[in-house]
Short mmCIF file of C-alpha atoms in Angstrom, two decimals:
data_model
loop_
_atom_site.label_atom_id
_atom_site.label_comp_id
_atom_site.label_asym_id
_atom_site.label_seq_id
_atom_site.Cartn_x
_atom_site.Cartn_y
_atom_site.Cartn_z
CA UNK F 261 0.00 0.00 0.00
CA UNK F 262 1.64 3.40 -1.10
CA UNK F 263 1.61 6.71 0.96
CA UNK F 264 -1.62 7.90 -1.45
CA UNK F 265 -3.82 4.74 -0.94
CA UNK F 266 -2.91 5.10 2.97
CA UNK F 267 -3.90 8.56 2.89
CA UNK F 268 -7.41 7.62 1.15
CA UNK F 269 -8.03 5.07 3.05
CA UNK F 270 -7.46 7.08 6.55
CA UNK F 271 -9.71 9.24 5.36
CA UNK F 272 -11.90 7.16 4.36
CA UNK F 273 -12.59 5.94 8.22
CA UNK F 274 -12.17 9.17 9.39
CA UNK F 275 -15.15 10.42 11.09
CA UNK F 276 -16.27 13.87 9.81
CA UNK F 277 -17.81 16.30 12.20
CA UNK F 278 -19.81 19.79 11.37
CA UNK F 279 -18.68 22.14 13.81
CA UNK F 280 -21.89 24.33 13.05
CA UNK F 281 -24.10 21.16 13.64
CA UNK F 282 -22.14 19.94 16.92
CA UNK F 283 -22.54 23.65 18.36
CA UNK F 284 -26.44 23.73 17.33
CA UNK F 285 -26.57 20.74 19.12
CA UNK F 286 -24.87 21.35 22.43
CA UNK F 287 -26.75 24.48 22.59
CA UNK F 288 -30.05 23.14 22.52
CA UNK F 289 -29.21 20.21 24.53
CA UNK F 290 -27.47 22.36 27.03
CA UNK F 291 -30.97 24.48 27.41
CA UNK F 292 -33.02 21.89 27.38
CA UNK F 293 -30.84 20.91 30.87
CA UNK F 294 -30.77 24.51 31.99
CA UNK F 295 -34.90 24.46 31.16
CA UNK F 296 -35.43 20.91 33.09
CA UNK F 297 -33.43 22.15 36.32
CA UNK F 298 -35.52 25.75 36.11
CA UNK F 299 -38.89 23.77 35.60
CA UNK F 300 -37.40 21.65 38.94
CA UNK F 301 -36.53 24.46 40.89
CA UNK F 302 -39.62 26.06 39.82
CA UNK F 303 -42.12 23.50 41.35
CA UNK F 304 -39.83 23.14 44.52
CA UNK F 305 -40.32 26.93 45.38
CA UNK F 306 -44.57 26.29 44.69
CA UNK F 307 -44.04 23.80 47.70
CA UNK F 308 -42.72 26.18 50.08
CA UNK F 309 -39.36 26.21 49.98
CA UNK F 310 -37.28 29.43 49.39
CA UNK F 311 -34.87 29.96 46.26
CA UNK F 312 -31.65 28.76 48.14
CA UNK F 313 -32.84 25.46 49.28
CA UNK F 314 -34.95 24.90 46.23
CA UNK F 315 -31.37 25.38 44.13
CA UNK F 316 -30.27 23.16 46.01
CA UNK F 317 -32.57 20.62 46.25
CA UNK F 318 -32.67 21.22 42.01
CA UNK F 319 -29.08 19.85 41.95
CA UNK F 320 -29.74 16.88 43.86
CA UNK F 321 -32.56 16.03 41.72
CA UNK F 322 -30.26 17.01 37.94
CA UNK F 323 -27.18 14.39 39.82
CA UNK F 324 -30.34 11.53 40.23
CA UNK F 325 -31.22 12.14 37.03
CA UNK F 326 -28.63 12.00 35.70
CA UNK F 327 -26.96 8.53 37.70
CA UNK F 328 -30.03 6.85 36.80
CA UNK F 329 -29.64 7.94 33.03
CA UNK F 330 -26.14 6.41 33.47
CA UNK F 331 -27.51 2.91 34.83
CA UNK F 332 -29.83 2.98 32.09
CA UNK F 333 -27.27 3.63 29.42
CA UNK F 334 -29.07 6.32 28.05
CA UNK F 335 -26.92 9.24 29.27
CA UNK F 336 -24.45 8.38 26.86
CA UNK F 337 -26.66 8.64 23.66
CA UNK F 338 -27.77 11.91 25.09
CA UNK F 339 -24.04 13.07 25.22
CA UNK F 340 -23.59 11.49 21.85
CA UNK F 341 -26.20 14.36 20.72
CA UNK F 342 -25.86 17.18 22.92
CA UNK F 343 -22.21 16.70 23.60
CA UNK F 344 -20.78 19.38 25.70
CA UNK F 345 -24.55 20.57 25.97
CA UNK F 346 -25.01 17.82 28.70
CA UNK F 347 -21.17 17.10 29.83
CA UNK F 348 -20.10 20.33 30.64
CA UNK F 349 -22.91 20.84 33.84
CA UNK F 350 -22.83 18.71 36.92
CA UNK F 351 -24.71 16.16 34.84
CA UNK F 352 -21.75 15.21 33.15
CA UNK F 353 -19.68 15.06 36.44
CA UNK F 354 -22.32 12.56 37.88
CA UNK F 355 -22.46 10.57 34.70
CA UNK F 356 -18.73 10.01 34.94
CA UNK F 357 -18.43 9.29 38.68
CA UNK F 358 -21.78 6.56 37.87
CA UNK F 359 -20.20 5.41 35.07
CA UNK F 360 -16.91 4.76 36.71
CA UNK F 361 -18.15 3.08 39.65
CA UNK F 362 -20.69 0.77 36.73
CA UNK F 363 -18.01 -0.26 34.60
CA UNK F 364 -15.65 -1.30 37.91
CA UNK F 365 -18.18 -3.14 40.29
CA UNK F 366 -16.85 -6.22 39.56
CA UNK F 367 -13.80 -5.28 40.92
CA UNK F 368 -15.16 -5.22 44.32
CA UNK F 369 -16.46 -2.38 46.72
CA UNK F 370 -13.27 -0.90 48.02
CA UNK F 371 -10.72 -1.80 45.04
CA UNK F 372 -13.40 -1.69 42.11
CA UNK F 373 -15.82 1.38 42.99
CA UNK F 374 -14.05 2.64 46.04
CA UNK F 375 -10.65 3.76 43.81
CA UNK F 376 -11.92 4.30 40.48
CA UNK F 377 -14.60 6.59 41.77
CA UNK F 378 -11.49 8.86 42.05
CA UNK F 379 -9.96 8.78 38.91
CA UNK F 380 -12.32 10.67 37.37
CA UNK F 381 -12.98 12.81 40.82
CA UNK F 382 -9.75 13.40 41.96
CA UNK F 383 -8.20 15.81 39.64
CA UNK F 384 -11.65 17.77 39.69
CA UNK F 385 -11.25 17.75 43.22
CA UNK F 386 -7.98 18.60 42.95
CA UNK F 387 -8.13 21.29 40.50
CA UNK F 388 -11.06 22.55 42.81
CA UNK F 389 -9.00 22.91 45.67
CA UNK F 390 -5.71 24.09 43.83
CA UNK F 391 -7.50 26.92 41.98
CA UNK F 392 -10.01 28.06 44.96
CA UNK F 393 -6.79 28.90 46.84
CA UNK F 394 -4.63 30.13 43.65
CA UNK F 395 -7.63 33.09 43.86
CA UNK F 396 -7.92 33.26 47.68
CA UNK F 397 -4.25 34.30 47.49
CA UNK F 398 -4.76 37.12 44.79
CA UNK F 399 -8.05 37.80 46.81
CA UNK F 400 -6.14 38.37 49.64
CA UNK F 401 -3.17 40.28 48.41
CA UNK F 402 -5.12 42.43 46.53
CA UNK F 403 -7.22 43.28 49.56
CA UNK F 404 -3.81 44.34 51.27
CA UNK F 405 -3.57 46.94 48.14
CA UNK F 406 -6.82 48.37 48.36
CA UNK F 407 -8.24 47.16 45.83
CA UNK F 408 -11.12 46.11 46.60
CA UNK F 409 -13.62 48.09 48.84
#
């Protein structure tokens, strides 16, 4: 097989992708999420409860969702579709924690779903941590400087 036929044939199996398309779609994937967690926290706050614990009551309830999505291997043809539409909120962090601790439950409770939980936490975690005090420290210093009021 010659460099030409190689070429051809790698793009042959190539997947294409539409930028335009992929964008329409994680846009109208990603409000359909941001419309489904309103409509939640909407009928939480016609039971009672104020705005704050009604947001957060409206995350639990997007996480669930979005676990039992997971189980049901559905999440994944949604993410397929919407792509960063659905990954990008907390539903794609639970869908990757579920997923992880699916695809490793053989392994056992500690060793399986205990560690592998983490690989996919961790370095959010981490990054979490790392970058909250990375701005606490400019925060701070800049509040020795005056400038902020």
């Amino acid at each position: 097989m010659n460099e030409q036929q190689y070429r051809q044939y790698v793009k042959q199996i190539t997947p294409t992708h539409n930028v335009w398309v992929n964008m329409f779609h994680a846009f109208w994937m990603g409000g359909l999420v941001c419309t489904l967690g309103q409509f939640i926290t909407n009928m939480l706050m016609k039971t009672g409860l104020d705005k704050e614990t009604a947001g957060k009551w409206n995350l639990l309830a997007l996480i669930a969702i979005s676990v039992v999505l997971t189980g049901f291997n559905l999440f994944s043809k949604l993410a397929k579709l919407g792509g960063a539409g659905v990954l990008v909120p907390i539903t794609g962090f639970a869908n990757g924690i579920a997923a992880a601790a699916i695809e490793y439950k053989k392994e056992g409770q500690v060793f399986g779903i205990g560690c592998k939980i983490f690989t996919i936490a961790g370095p959010v975690i981490l990054y979490g941590i790392l970058t909250s005090w990375f701005l606490g420290v400019i925060y701070c210093v800049g509040g020795w400087f005056g400038l902020w009021q």
